[in-house]
N, C-alpha and C. Protein backbone atom coordinates (compact mmCIF):
# COMPACT_ATOMS: atom_id res chain seq x y z
N UNK A 1 112.08 84.13 105.16
CA UNK A 1 111.18 85.11 105.77
C UNK A 1 109.89 84.40 106.14
N UNK A 2 108.83 84.59 105.41
CA UNK A 2 107.60 83.88 105.69
C UNK A 2 107.35 82.86 104.60
N UNK A 3 106.17 82.30 104.58
CA UNK A 3 105.83 81.38 103.51
C UNK A 3 104.40 81.65 103.09
N UNK A 4 104.14 81.40 101.82
CA UNK A 4 102.78 81.57 101.29
C UNK A 4 102.04 80.25 101.43
N UNK A 5 100.87 80.32 102.00
CA UNK A 5 100.05 79.12 102.14
C UNK A 5 99.33 78.88 100.83
N UNK A 6 99.58 77.77 100.18
CA UNK A 6 99.00 77.51 98.86
C UNK A 6 97.95 76.41 98.89
N UNK A 7 97.57 75.93 100.08
CA UNK A 7 96.49 74.97 100.21
C UNK A 7 96.73 73.69 99.43
N UNK A 8 97.99 73.38 99.07
CA UNK A 8 98.29 72.17 98.35
C UNK A 8 97.89 72.21 96.88
N UNK A 9 97.57 73.36 96.32
CA UNK A 9 97.17 73.47 94.94
C UNK A 9 98.38 73.41 94.01
N UNK A 10 98.16 72.89 92.83
CA UNK A 10 99.21 72.86 91.81
C UNK A 10 99.29 74.23 91.14
N UNK A 11 100.38 74.48 90.41
CA UNK A 11 100.46 75.75 89.67
C UNK A 11 99.27 75.94 88.72
N UNK A 12 98.83 74.86 88.08
CA UNK A 12 97.68 74.96 87.16
C UNK A 12 96.42 75.35 87.92
N UNK A 13 96.20 74.76 89.08
CA UNK A 13 95.02 75.08 89.87
C UNK A 13 95.08 76.53 90.37
N UNK A 14 96.26 76.98 90.76
CA UNK A 14 96.39 78.37 91.20
C UNK A 14 96.14 79.34 90.06
N UNK A 15 96.56 78.96 88.85
CA UNK A 15 96.29 79.81 87.69
C UNK A 15 94.80 79.91 87.43
N UNK A 16 94.08 78.80 87.61
CA UNK A 16 92.62 78.81 87.44
C UNK A 16 91.97 79.71 88.48
N UNK A 17 92.45 79.64 89.73
CA UNK A 17 91.89 80.49 90.79
C UNK A 17 92.16 81.97 90.50
N UNK A 18 93.32 82.27 89.97
CA UNK A 18 93.62 83.66 89.61
C UNK A 18 92.66 84.14 88.52
N UNK A 19 92.39 83.28 87.55
CA UNK A 19 91.46 83.66 86.47
C UNK A 19 90.05 83.85 87.03
N UNK A 20 89.65 83.00 87.97
CA UNK A 20 88.34 83.14 88.59
C UNK A 20 88.24 84.45 89.36
N UNK A 21 89.32 84.83 90.04
CA UNK A 21 89.33 86.10 90.77
C UNK A 21 89.22 87.28 89.82
N UNK A 22 89.85 87.18 88.66
CA UNK A 22 89.74 88.24 87.66
C UNK A 22 88.29 88.38 87.19
N UNK A 23 87.63 87.25 87.00
CA UNK A 23 86.22 87.28 86.60
C UNK A 23 85.37 87.97 87.66
N UNK A 24 85.66 87.66 88.93
CA UNK A 24 84.89 88.25 90.02
C UNK A 24 85.06 89.76 90.05
N UNK A 25 86.30 90.23 89.88
CA UNK A 25 86.55 91.68 89.88
C UNK A 25 85.81 92.35 88.73
N UNK A 26 85.82 91.69 87.56
CA UNK A 26 85.23 92.30 86.37
C UNK A 26 83.70 92.25 86.38
N UNK A 27 83.14 91.16 86.90
CA UNK A 27 81.69 91.00 86.75
C UNK A 27 80.91 90.69 88.01
N UNK A 28 81.58 90.68 89.17
CA UNK A 28 80.87 90.38 90.40
C UNK A 28 80.69 88.88 90.60
N UNK A 29 80.03 88.52 91.70
CA UNK A 29 79.89 87.11 92.07
C UNK A 29 79.13 86.32 91.02
N UNK A 30 78.15 86.95 90.34
CA UNK A 30 77.36 86.23 89.34
C UNK A 30 78.21 85.77 88.16
N UNK A 31 79.35 86.43 87.95
CA UNK A 31 80.23 86.07 86.84
C UNK A 31 81.02 84.81 87.13
N UNK A 32 81.08 84.43 88.42
CA UNK A 32 81.86 83.26 88.81
C UNK A 32 80.95 82.03 88.79
N UNK A 33 80.82 81.44 87.62
CA UNK A 33 80.10 80.18 87.45
C UNK A 33 81.11 79.13 87.00
N UNK A 34 80.79 77.87 87.23
CA UNK A 34 81.72 76.84 86.80
C UNK A 34 81.93 76.88 85.29
N UNK A 35 80.86 77.14 84.57
CA UNK A 35 80.99 77.21 83.11
C UNK A 35 81.85 78.40 82.70
N UNK A 36 81.62 79.56 83.34
CA UNK A 36 82.38 80.75 83.01
C UNK A 36 83.86 80.62 83.35
N UNK A 37 84.13 80.05 84.52
CA UNK A 37 85.53 79.87 84.93
C UNK A 37 86.22 78.86 84.03
N UNK A 38 85.54 77.77 83.73
CA UNK A 38 86.12 76.74 82.86
C UNK A 38 86.46 77.33 81.49
N UNK A 39 85.57 78.15 80.96
CA UNK A 39 85.81 78.76 79.64
C UNK A 39 86.97 79.75 79.71
N UNK A 40 86.98 80.61 80.74
CA UNK A 40 88.02 81.63 80.86
C UNK A 40 89.39 81.03 81.15
N UNK A 41 89.41 79.94 81.91
CA UNK A 41 90.67 79.32 82.31
C UNK A 41 91.09 78.18 81.39
N UNK A 42 90.26 77.92 80.35
CA UNK A 42 90.57 76.87 79.38
C UNK A 42 90.75 75.50 80.04
N UNK A 43 89.77 75.15 80.89
CA UNK A 43 89.78 73.83 81.51
C UNK A 43 88.35 73.30 81.49
N UNK A 44 88.16 72.07 81.86
CA UNK A 44 86.83 71.48 81.83
C UNK A 44 86.10 71.70 83.16
N UNK A 45 84.77 71.70 83.08
CA UNK A 45 83.98 71.79 84.31
C UNK A 45 84.24 70.60 85.21
N UNK A 46 84.49 69.45 84.60
CA UNK A 46 84.80 68.25 85.39
C UNK A 46 86.05 68.44 86.23
N UNK A 47 87.05 69.13 85.66
CA UNK A 47 88.28 69.40 86.41
C UNK A 47 87.98 70.32 87.59
N UNK A 48 87.15 71.34 87.36
CA UNK A 48 86.79 72.25 88.45
C UNK A 48 86.11 71.51 89.58
N UNK A 49 85.16 70.66 89.26
CA UNK A 49 84.45 69.90 90.29
C UNK A 49 85.40 68.96 91.03
N UNK A 50 86.34 68.38 90.29
CA UNK A 50 87.29 67.45 90.92
C UNK A 50 88.25 68.19 91.86
N UNK A 51 88.66 69.38 91.46
CA UNK A 51 89.62 70.14 92.26
C UNK A 51 88.98 70.86 93.45
N UNK A 52 87.82 71.48 93.20
CA UNK A 52 87.27 72.39 94.20
C UNK A 52 85.88 72.01 94.71
N UNK A 53 85.23 71.02 94.10
CA UNK A 53 83.88 70.68 94.50
C UNK A 53 82.88 71.56 93.80
N UNK A 54 81.81 71.95 94.50
CA UNK A 54 80.76 72.77 93.90
C UNK A 54 81.18 74.24 93.86
N UNK A 55 80.22 75.11 93.49
CA UNK A 55 80.54 76.52 93.34
C UNK A 55 80.97 77.14 94.67
N UNK A 56 80.35 76.74 95.78
CA UNK A 56 80.77 77.24 97.08
C UNK A 56 82.22 76.84 97.37
N UNK A 57 82.57 75.61 96.98
CA UNK A 57 83.94 75.17 97.16
C UNK A 57 84.91 75.99 96.33
N UNK A 58 84.49 76.36 95.12
CA UNK A 58 85.32 77.20 94.27
C UNK A 58 85.51 78.58 94.89
N UNK A 59 84.42 79.18 95.39
CA UNK A 59 84.53 80.49 96.04
C UNK A 59 85.44 80.42 97.26
N UNK A 60 85.29 79.36 98.06
CA UNK A 60 86.13 79.20 99.24
C UNK A 60 87.60 79.08 98.84
N UNK A 61 87.87 78.33 97.77
CA UNK A 61 89.25 78.17 97.30
C UNK A 61 89.81 79.49 96.79
N UNK A 62 88.99 80.28 96.11
CA UNK A 62 89.43 81.59 95.63
C UNK A 62 89.84 82.49 96.78
N UNK A 63 89.02 82.50 97.83
CA UNK A 63 89.30 83.36 98.99
C UNK A 63 90.54 82.87 99.73
N UNK A 64 90.66 81.55 99.90
CA UNK A 64 91.83 80.99 100.58
C UNK A 64 93.10 81.29 99.78
N UNK A 65 93.01 81.19 98.46
CA UNK A 65 94.16 81.49 97.60
C UNK A 65 94.57 82.95 97.74
N UNK A 66 93.58 83.83 97.77
CA UNK A 66 93.88 85.26 97.94
C UNK A 66 94.53 85.52 99.30
N UNK A 67 94.02 84.87 100.35
CA UNK A 67 94.60 85.05 101.68
C UNK A 67 96.02 84.52 101.76
N UNK A 68 96.34 83.51 100.95
CA UNK A 68 97.67 82.91 100.99
C UNK A 68 98.75 83.88 100.51
N UNK A 69 98.34 85.00 99.92
CA UNK A 69 99.32 85.98 99.45
C UNK A 69 99.90 86.79 100.60
N UNK A 70 99.29 86.68 101.77
CA UNK A 70 99.90 87.26 102.98
C UNK A 70 100.78 86.17 103.59
N UNK A 71 102.07 86.41 103.62
CA UNK A 71 102.99 85.39 104.11
C UNK A 71 102.70 85.03 105.57
N UNK A 72 102.78 83.76 105.84
CA UNK A 72 102.52 83.28 107.19
C UNK A 72 103.83 82.76 107.79
N UNK A 73 103.76 82.43 109.05
CA UNK A 73 104.94 82.00 109.78
C UNK A 73 104.79 80.55 110.20
N UNK A 74 105.74 79.72 109.81
CA UNK A 74 105.75 78.33 110.22
C UNK A 74 106.64 78.20 111.45
N UNK A 75 106.04 78.00 112.60
CA UNK A 75 106.79 77.95 113.86
C UNK A 75 107.35 76.55 114.07
N UNK A 76 108.67 76.43 113.93
CA UNK A 76 109.30 75.13 114.14
C UNK A 76 109.90 75.00 115.53
N UNK A 77 109.65 76.01 116.38
CA UNK A 77 110.14 75.95 117.76
C UNK A 77 111.59 76.35 117.92
N UNK A 78 112.27 76.68 116.81
CA UNK A 78 113.68 77.06 116.90
C UNK A 78 113.81 78.49 117.42
N UNK A 79 114.94 78.78 118.11
CA UNK A 79 115.17 80.16 118.58
C UNK A 79 115.20 81.14 117.41
N UNK A 80 114.75 82.35 117.65
CA UNK A 80 114.73 83.38 116.62
C UNK A 80 115.18 84.70 117.23
N UNK A 81 116.18 85.34 116.63
CA UNK A 81 116.65 86.59 117.22
C UNK A 81 115.71 87.74 116.87
N UNK A 82 115.94 88.86 117.51
CA UNK A 82 115.04 90.01 117.38
C UNK A 82 115.01 90.55 115.95
N UNK A 83 116.17 90.54 115.29
CA UNK A 83 116.24 91.07 113.92
C UNK A 83 115.34 90.26 112.99
N UNK A 84 115.41 88.94 113.09
CA UNK A 84 114.59 88.10 112.22
C UNK A 84 113.11 88.18 112.60
N UNK A 85 112.82 88.28 113.88
CA UNK A 85 111.42 88.42 114.29
C UNK A 85 110.84 89.72 113.74
N UNK A 86 111.59 90.78 113.86
CA UNK A 86 111.12 92.07 113.35
C UNK A 86 110.92 92.01 111.83
N UNK A 87 111.83 91.33 111.13
CA UNK A 87 111.70 91.21 109.68
C UNK A 87 110.44 90.45 109.30
N UNK A 88 110.10 89.41 110.07
CA UNK A 88 108.86 88.67 109.83
C UNK A 88 107.64 89.58 110.01
N UNK A 89 107.66 90.41 111.05
CA UNK A 89 106.55 91.31 111.29
C UNK A 89 106.39 92.33 110.16
N UNK A 90 107.50 92.87 109.71
CA UNK A 90 107.46 93.86 108.62
C UNK A 90 106.94 93.21 107.33
N UNK A 91 107.39 91.98 107.05
CA UNK A 91 106.91 91.27 105.86
C UNK A 91 105.40 91.04 105.94
N UNK A 92 104.93 90.64 107.11
CA UNK A 92 103.49 90.44 107.30
C UNK A 92 102.74 91.75 107.06
N UNK A 93 103.23 92.83 107.65
CA UNK A 93 102.56 94.12 107.52
C UNK A 93 102.52 94.58 106.06
N UNK A 94 103.62 94.42 105.35
CA UNK A 94 103.66 94.84 103.95
C UNK A 94 102.72 93.99 103.10
N UNK A 95 102.75 92.68 103.30
CA UNK A 95 101.85 91.81 102.56
C UNK A 95 100.39 92.16 102.81
N UNK A 96 100.07 92.43 104.08
CA UNK A 96 98.69 92.76 104.44
C UNK A 96 98.23 94.02 103.72
N UNK A 97 99.07 95.03 103.68
CA UNK A 97 98.73 96.27 102.98
C UNK A 97 98.56 96.02 101.49
N UNK A 98 99.48 95.25 100.90
CA UNK A 98 99.40 94.97 99.47
C UNK A 98 98.13 94.22 99.12
N UNK A 99 97.80 93.20 99.90
CA UNK A 99 96.64 92.37 99.58
C UNK A 99 95.33 93.13 99.82
N UNK A 100 95.21 93.79 100.96
CA UNK A 100 93.96 94.49 101.27
C UNK A 100 93.67 95.62 100.30
N UNK A 101 94.72 96.23 99.74
CA UNK A 101 94.52 97.36 98.83
C UNK A 101 94.37 96.93 97.38
N UNK A 102 94.52 95.63 97.11
CA UNK A 102 94.40 95.14 95.74
C UNK A 102 92.96 95.09 95.26
N UNK A 103 92.78 95.12 93.95
CA UNK A 103 91.44 95.13 93.37
C UNK A 103 90.63 93.90 93.77
N UNK A 104 91.30 92.76 93.86
CA UNK A 104 90.58 91.52 94.18
C UNK A 104 89.98 91.58 95.58
N UNK A 105 90.81 91.93 96.57
CA UNK A 105 90.31 91.99 97.95
C UNK A 105 89.24 93.05 98.11
N UNK A 106 89.43 94.18 97.48
CA UNK A 106 88.41 95.24 97.57
C UNK A 106 87.10 94.77 96.95
N UNK A 107 87.17 94.07 95.81
CA UNK A 107 85.95 93.57 95.17
C UNK A 107 85.27 92.53 96.05
N UNK A 108 86.04 91.62 96.63
CA UNK A 108 85.46 90.60 97.51
C UNK A 108 84.76 91.24 98.70
N UNK A 109 85.42 92.20 99.33
CA UNK A 109 84.84 92.84 100.51
C UNK A 109 83.62 93.68 100.16
N UNK A 110 83.65 94.37 99.04
CA UNK A 110 82.48 95.16 98.65
C UNK A 110 81.28 94.26 98.38
N UNK A 111 81.53 93.13 97.73
CA UNK A 111 80.43 92.18 97.48
C UNK A 111 79.87 91.65 98.79
N UNK A 112 80.76 91.30 99.72
CA UNK A 112 80.31 90.76 101.01
C UNK A 112 79.52 91.80 101.79
N UNK A 113 79.99 93.05 101.75
CA UNK A 113 79.27 94.12 102.44
C UNK A 113 77.89 94.32 101.83
N UNK A 114 77.81 94.21 100.51
CA UNK A 114 76.52 94.36 99.83
C UNK A 114 75.53 93.26 100.20
N UNK A 115 76.06 92.10 100.60
CA UNK A 115 75.20 90.98 100.99
C UNK A 115 74.93 90.94 102.49
N UNK A 116 75.55 91.82 103.25
CA UNK A 116 75.53 91.69 104.71
C UNK A 116 74.14 91.77 105.31
N UNK A 117 73.21 92.46 104.65
CA UNK A 117 71.86 92.60 105.21
C UNK A 117 70.98 91.38 104.94
N UNK A 118 71.47 90.47 104.11
CA UNK A 118 70.68 89.28 103.82
C UNK A 118 70.83 88.26 104.94
N UNK A 119 69.82 87.42 105.07
CA UNK A 119 69.89 86.39 106.10
C UNK A 119 71.01 85.40 105.80
N UNK A 120 71.22 85.12 104.52
CA UNK A 120 72.21 84.13 104.11
C UNK A 120 73.37 84.85 103.42
N UNK A 121 74.29 85.41 104.20
CA UNK A 121 75.43 86.12 103.63
C UNK A 121 76.59 85.14 103.47
N UNK A 122 76.50 84.33 102.43
CA UNK A 122 77.48 83.26 102.20
C UNK A 122 78.89 83.80 101.99
N UNK A 123 79.01 84.81 101.14
CA UNK A 123 80.34 85.33 100.83
C UNK A 123 81.01 85.91 102.06
N UNK A 124 80.24 86.59 102.90
CA UNK A 124 80.82 87.14 104.13
C UNK A 124 81.35 86.06 105.04
N UNK A 125 80.61 84.97 105.17
CA UNK A 125 81.06 83.86 106.01
C UNK A 125 82.33 83.23 105.45
N UNK A 126 82.39 83.09 104.13
CA UNK A 126 83.58 82.52 103.51
C UNK A 126 84.79 83.44 103.69
N UNK A 127 84.58 84.73 103.58
CA UNK A 127 85.69 85.67 103.77
C UNK A 127 86.27 85.56 105.18
N UNK A 128 85.38 85.39 106.17
CA UNK A 128 85.86 85.25 107.54
C UNK A 128 86.59 83.93 107.74
N UNK A 129 85.98 82.84 107.28
CA UNK A 129 86.52 81.51 107.54
C UNK A 129 87.75 81.19 106.70
N UNK A 130 87.71 81.54 105.41
CA UNK A 130 88.79 81.16 104.52
C UNK A 130 89.82 82.26 104.31
N UNK A 131 89.44 83.50 104.63
CA UNK A 131 90.34 84.61 104.42
C UNK A 131 90.91 85.18 105.70
N UNK A 132 90.09 85.94 106.39
CA UNK A 132 90.58 86.65 107.57
C UNK A 132 91.10 85.70 108.65
N UNK A 133 90.38 84.60 108.90
CA UNK A 133 90.78 83.70 109.97
C UNK A 133 92.14 83.06 109.69
N UNK A 134 92.39 82.71 108.43
CA UNK A 134 93.68 82.11 108.07
C UNK A 134 94.82 83.10 108.28
N UNK A 135 94.59 84.34 107.89
CA UNK A 135 95.61 85.37 108.09
C UNK A 135 95.84 85.60 109.58
N UNK A 136 94.74 85.69 110.34
CA UNK A 136 94.85 85.92 111.78
C UNK A 136 95.65 84.82 112.47
N UNK A 137 95.34 83.57 112.12
CA UNK A 137 96.01 82.45 112.78
C UNK A 137 97.52 82.46 112.52
N UNK A 138 97.91 82.77 111.28
CA UNK A 138 99.32 82.82 110.96
C UNK A 138 100.03 83.94 111.69
N UNK A 139 99.39 85.10 111.78
CA UNK A 139 100.00 86.24 112.47
C UNK A 139 100.12 85.98 113.96
N UNK A 140 99.10 85.38 114.56
CA UNK A 140 99.15 85.08 116.00
C UNK A 140 100.25 84.06 116.29
N UNK A 141 100.46 83.10 115.39
CA UNK A 141 101.55 82.15 115.58
C UNK A 141 102.89 82.87 115.59
N UNK A 142 103.04 83.89 114.76
CA UNK A 142 104.27 84.68 114.75
C UNK A 142 104.43 85.45 116.05
N UNK A 143 103.35 86.06 116.54
CA UNK A 143 103.43 86.79 117.80
C UNK A 143 103.77 85.86 118.96
N UNK A 144 103.19 84.68 118.95
CA UNK A 144 103.49 83.71 120.02
C UNK A 144 104.97 83.32 120.00
N UNK A 145 105.54 83.17 118.80
CA UNK A 145 106.97 82.87 118.70
C UNK A 145 107.80 84.04 119.22
N UNK A 146 107.35 85.26 118.93
CA UNK A 146 108.06 86.43 119.44
C UNK A 146 108.02 86.52 120.96
N UNK A 147 106.88 86.16 121.54
CA UNK A 147 106.78 86.17 123.00
C UNK A 147 107.63 85.06 123.60
N UNK A 148 107.60 83.88 122.97
CA UNK A 148 108.39 82.77 123.50
C UNK A 148 109.89 83.10 123.50
N UNK A 149 110.32 83.86 122.50
CA UNK A 149 111.72 84.24 122.41
C UNK A 149 112.03 85.55 123.15
N UNK A 150 111.01 86.06 123.89
CA UNK A 150 111.14 87.23 124.75
C UNK A 150 111.51 88.51 123.99
N UNK A 151 110.97 88.64 122.77
CA UNK A 151 111.12 89.89 122.02
C UNK A 151 109.95 90.83 122.30
N UNK A 152 108.77 90.25 122.60
CA UNK A 152 107.58 91.03 122.92
C UNK A 152 106.90 90.39 124.13
N UNK A 153 106.02 91.16 124.74
CA UNK A 153 105.26 90.66 125.89
C UNK A 153 103.82 91.15 125.77
N UNK A 154 102.89 90.30 126.15
CA UNK A 154 101.48 90.66 126.17
C UNK A 154 100.74 89.64 127.02
N UNK A 155 99.55 90.02 127.46
CA UNK A 155 98.72 89.12 128.26
C UNK A 155 97.78 88.29 127.41
N UNK A 156 97.31 88.87 126.31
CA UNK A 156 96.32 88.20 125.46
C UNK A 156 96.76 88.31 124.01
N UNK A 157 96.92 87.16 123.35
CA UNK A 157 97.41 87.15 121.97
C UNK A 157 96.44 87.83 121.01
N UNK A 158 95.14 87.62 121.21
CA UNK A 158 94.16 88.25 120.32
C UNK A 158 94.22 89.76 120.42
N UNK A 159 94.34 90.28 121.64
CA UNK A 159 94.43 91.73 121.83
C UNK A 159 95.69 92.29 121.19
N UNK A 160 96.80 91.58 121.37
CA UNK A 160 98.07 92.03 120.79
C UNK A 160 97.97 92.05 119.27
N UNK A 161 97.33 91.02 118.70
CA UNK A 161 97.19 90.97 117.25
C UNK A 161 96.28 92.08 116.75
N UNK A 162 95.19 92.34 117.45
CA UNK A 162 94.31 93.43 117.03
C UNK A 162 95.04 94.77 117.05
N UNK A 163 95.93 94.93 118.04
CA UNK A 163 96.74 96.15 118.09
C UNK A 163 97.64 96.25 116.87
N UNK A 164 98.33 95.14 116.55
CA UNK A 164 99.21 95.14 115.38
C UNK A 164 98.42 95.42 114.10
N UNK A 165 97.29 94.75 113.94
CA UNK A 165 96.46 94.92 112.75
C UNK A 165 96.02 96.38 112.61
N UNK A 166 95.59 96.96 113.72
CA UNK A 166 95.14 98.35 113.68
C UNK A 166 96.26 99.31 113.32
N UNK A 167 97.46 99.05 113.85
CA UNK A 167 98.60 99.91 113.54
C UNK A 167 99.00 99.81 112.08
N UNK A 168 98.86 98.63 111.50
CA UNK A 168 99.22 98.43 110.10
C UNK A 168 98.17 99.01 109.17
N UNK A 169 96.92 98.65 109.36
CA UNK A 169 95.87 98.98 108.40
C UNK A 169 95.29 100.37 108.64
N UNK A 170 95.18 100.76 109.91
CA UNK A 170 94.58 102.05 110.28
C UNK A 170 93.22 102.21 109.56
N UNK A 171 92.98 103.35 108.91
CA UNK A 171 91.70 103.52 108.21
C UNK A 171 91.85 103.32 106.71
N UNK A 172 93.01 102.81 106.29
CA UNK A 172 93.29 102.67 104.85
C UNK A 172 92.26 101.81 104.15
N UNK A 173 91.92 100.65 104.74
CA UNK A 173 91.00 99.73 104.06
C UNK A 173 89.63 100.35 103.89
N UNK A 174 89.14 101.02 104.92
CA UNK A 174 87.82 101.65 104.82
C UNK A 174 87.82 102.72 103.74
N UNK A 175 88.87 103.53 103.70
CA UNK A 175 88.96 104.59 102.69
C UNK A 175 88.93 104.01 101.27
N UNK A 176 89.68 102.92 101.09
CA UNK A 176 89.75 102.33 99.76
C UNK A 176 88.45 101.62 99.39
N UNK A 177 87.79 101.02 100.37
CA UNK A 177 86.48 100.42 100.10
C UNK A 177 85.48 101.47 99.66
N UNK A 178 85.65 102.67 100.16
CA UNK A 178 84.75 103.77 99.81
C UNK A 178 85.16 104.47 98.52
N UNK A 179 86.23 103.97 97.89
CA UNK A 179 86.57 104.48 96.56
C UNK A 179 87.82 105.31 96.47
N UNK A 180 88.50 105.54 97.58
CA UNK A 180 89.72 106.34 97.51
C UNK A 180 90.80 105.57 96.77
N UNK A 181 91.48 106.22 95.85
CA UNK A 181 92.52 105.56 95.07
C UNK A 181 93.73 105.27 95.93
N UNK A 182 94.30 104.08 95.73
CA UNK A 182 95.50 103.70 96.48
C UNK A 182 96.76 103.80 95.65
N UNK A 183 96.65 104.39 94.45
CA UNK A 183 97.80 104.42 93.54
C UNK A 183 99.02 105.08 94.17
N UNK A 184 98.81 106.19 94.85
CA UNK A 184 99.96 106.89 95.42
C UNK A 184 100.37 106.31 96.77
N UNK A 185 99.52 105.48 97.34
CA UNK A 185 99.84 104.91 98.64
C UNK A 185 100.77 103.71 98.54
N UNK A 186 100.70 102.98 97.44
CA UNK A 186 101.47 101.74 97.33
C UNK A 186 102.96 101.98 97.51
N UNK A 187 103.44 103.08 96.98
CA UNK A 187 104.87 103.36 97.10
C UNK A 187 105.26 103.68 98.54
N UNK A 188 104.27 103.94 99.39
CA UNK A 188 104.54 104.26 100.79
C UNK A 188 104.35 103.05 101.71
N UNK A 189 103.92 101.92 101.15
CA UNK A 189 103.58 100.77 101.99
C UNK A 189 104.78 100.25 102.76
N UNK A 190 105.96 100.27 102.17
CA UNK A 190 107.15 99.78 102.89
C UNK A 190 107.39 100.62 104.13
N UNK A 191 107.31 101.93 103.99
CA UNK A 191 107.52 102.82 105.14
C UNK A 191 106.39 102.67 106.15
N UNK A 192 105.16 102.48 105.66
CA UNK A 192 104.03 102.30 106.56
C UNK A 192 104.19 101.02 107.38
N UNK A 193 104.67 99.94 106.73
CA UNK A 193 104.87 98.67 107.43
C UNK A 193 105.95 98.83 108.50
N UNK A 194 107.05 99.46 108.15
CA UNK A 194 108.14 99.69 109.10
C UNK A 194 107.65 100.50 110.29
N UNK A 195 106.89 101.56 110.00
CA UNK A 195 106.40 102.43 111.07
C UNK A 195 105.44 101.72 112.00
N UNK A 196 104.56 100.88 111.42
CA UNK A 196 103.60 100.13 112.24
C UNK A 196 104.31 99.17 113.18
N UNK A 197 105.33 98.49 112.68
CA UNK A 197 106.08 97.54 113.51
C UNK A 197 106.85 98.28 114.59
N UNK A 198 107.40 99.43 114.25
CA UNK A 198 108.11 100.23 115.24
C UNK A 198 107.18 100.64 116.38
N UNK A 199 105.97 101.06 116.04
CA UNK A 199 105.00 101.46 117.07
C UNK A 199 104.54 100.25 117.88
N UNK A 200 104.43 99.09 117.21
CA UNK A 200 104.05 97.87 117.93
C UNK A 200 105.11 97.50 118.97
N UNK A 201 106.38 97.61 118.59
CA UNK A 201 107.46 97.33 119.54
C UNK A 201 107.46 98.34 120.69
N UNK A 202 107.08 99.59 120.41
CA UNK A 202 107.02 100.58 121.48
C UNK A 202 105.98 100.19 122.52
N UNK A 203 104.92 99.51 122.08
CA UNK A 203 103.87 99.09 123.00
C UNK A 203 104.15 97.75 123.65
N UNK A 204 104.72 96.81 122.89
CA UNK A 204 104.85 95.43 123.38
C UNK A 204 106.28 94.90 123.42
N UNK A 205 107.24 95.70 122.97
CA UNK A 205 108.60 95.21 122.92
C UNK A 205 109.22 95.01 124.30
N UNK A 206 110.05 93.97 124.41
CA UNK A 206 110.79 93.71 125.65
C UNK A 206 112.19 94.30 125.50
N UNK A 207 112.57 95.15 126.42
CA UNK A 207 113.88 95.78 126.34
C UNK A 207 114.97 94.77 126.71
N UNK A 208 116.19 95.09 126.25
CA UNK A 208 117.30 94.19 126.46
C UNK A 208 117.54 93.94 127.96
N UNK A 209 117.40 94.99 128.77
CA UNK A 209 117.62 94.81 130.23
C UNK A 209 116.56 93.87 130.80
N UNK A 210 115.32 94.02 130.36
CA UNK A 210 114.26 93.14 130.86
C UNK A 210 114.50 91.70 130.41
N UNK A 211 115.01 91.54 129.19
CA UNK A 211 115.32 90.20 128.70
C UNK A 211 116.40 89.56 129.58
N UNK A 212 117.41 90.35 129.90
CA UNK A 212 118.50 89.83 130.72
C UNK A 212 118.03 89.46 132.12
N UNK A 213 117.12 90.27 132.66
CA UNK A 213 116.62 90.01 134.02
C UNK A 213 115.79 88.74 134.10
N UNK A 214 115.14 88.38 132.95
CA UNK A 214 114.26 87.20 132.99
C UNK A 214 114.95 85.96 132.40
N UNK A 215 116.17 86.14 131.93
CA UNK A 215 116.89 85.00 131.31
C UNK A 215 117.25 83.96 132.37
């Protein structure tokens, strides 16, 4: 199906990043210090500096690790039939819903929103560069493969991706950021992902007759 981008981290390093994310959810950005993470993850500060650099590097790694939970598409240029392309889209949509509705992503976004009025909104910039942009690039690569294989058609990849993103997420993320519980929504995510992809194909899908005419 897709693949998780792990940034070349070892299982031990990923475990440390998970522990750091737990600290962030529990105590906010101030809780994420090299000393605090080292103590919580049972590793040395020297190891943290060697693996991730300074505190900004650690925050960037945490965000990139969180974004890697949305499966991406590795385009090897091989032909892909419509069934497999659709399955990739559904997997992306489901992962996106799962990640955005999780406590970690909600905490990260709330913190970034709280800093947005400051001149130096470091966390917001990291979320865009290490989180959203990585997810966007992987999804656009999948759409480009779908267009190349004549399953979908569009004039602008960014516009097509924004359409897909909007169909998948709708107003769910905003509602949850404002405190609405997602407990009952999680069981509906599979159906929501399927429905979003179905609507995306209604807008951008290439019909079999059109495929035959352009073959």
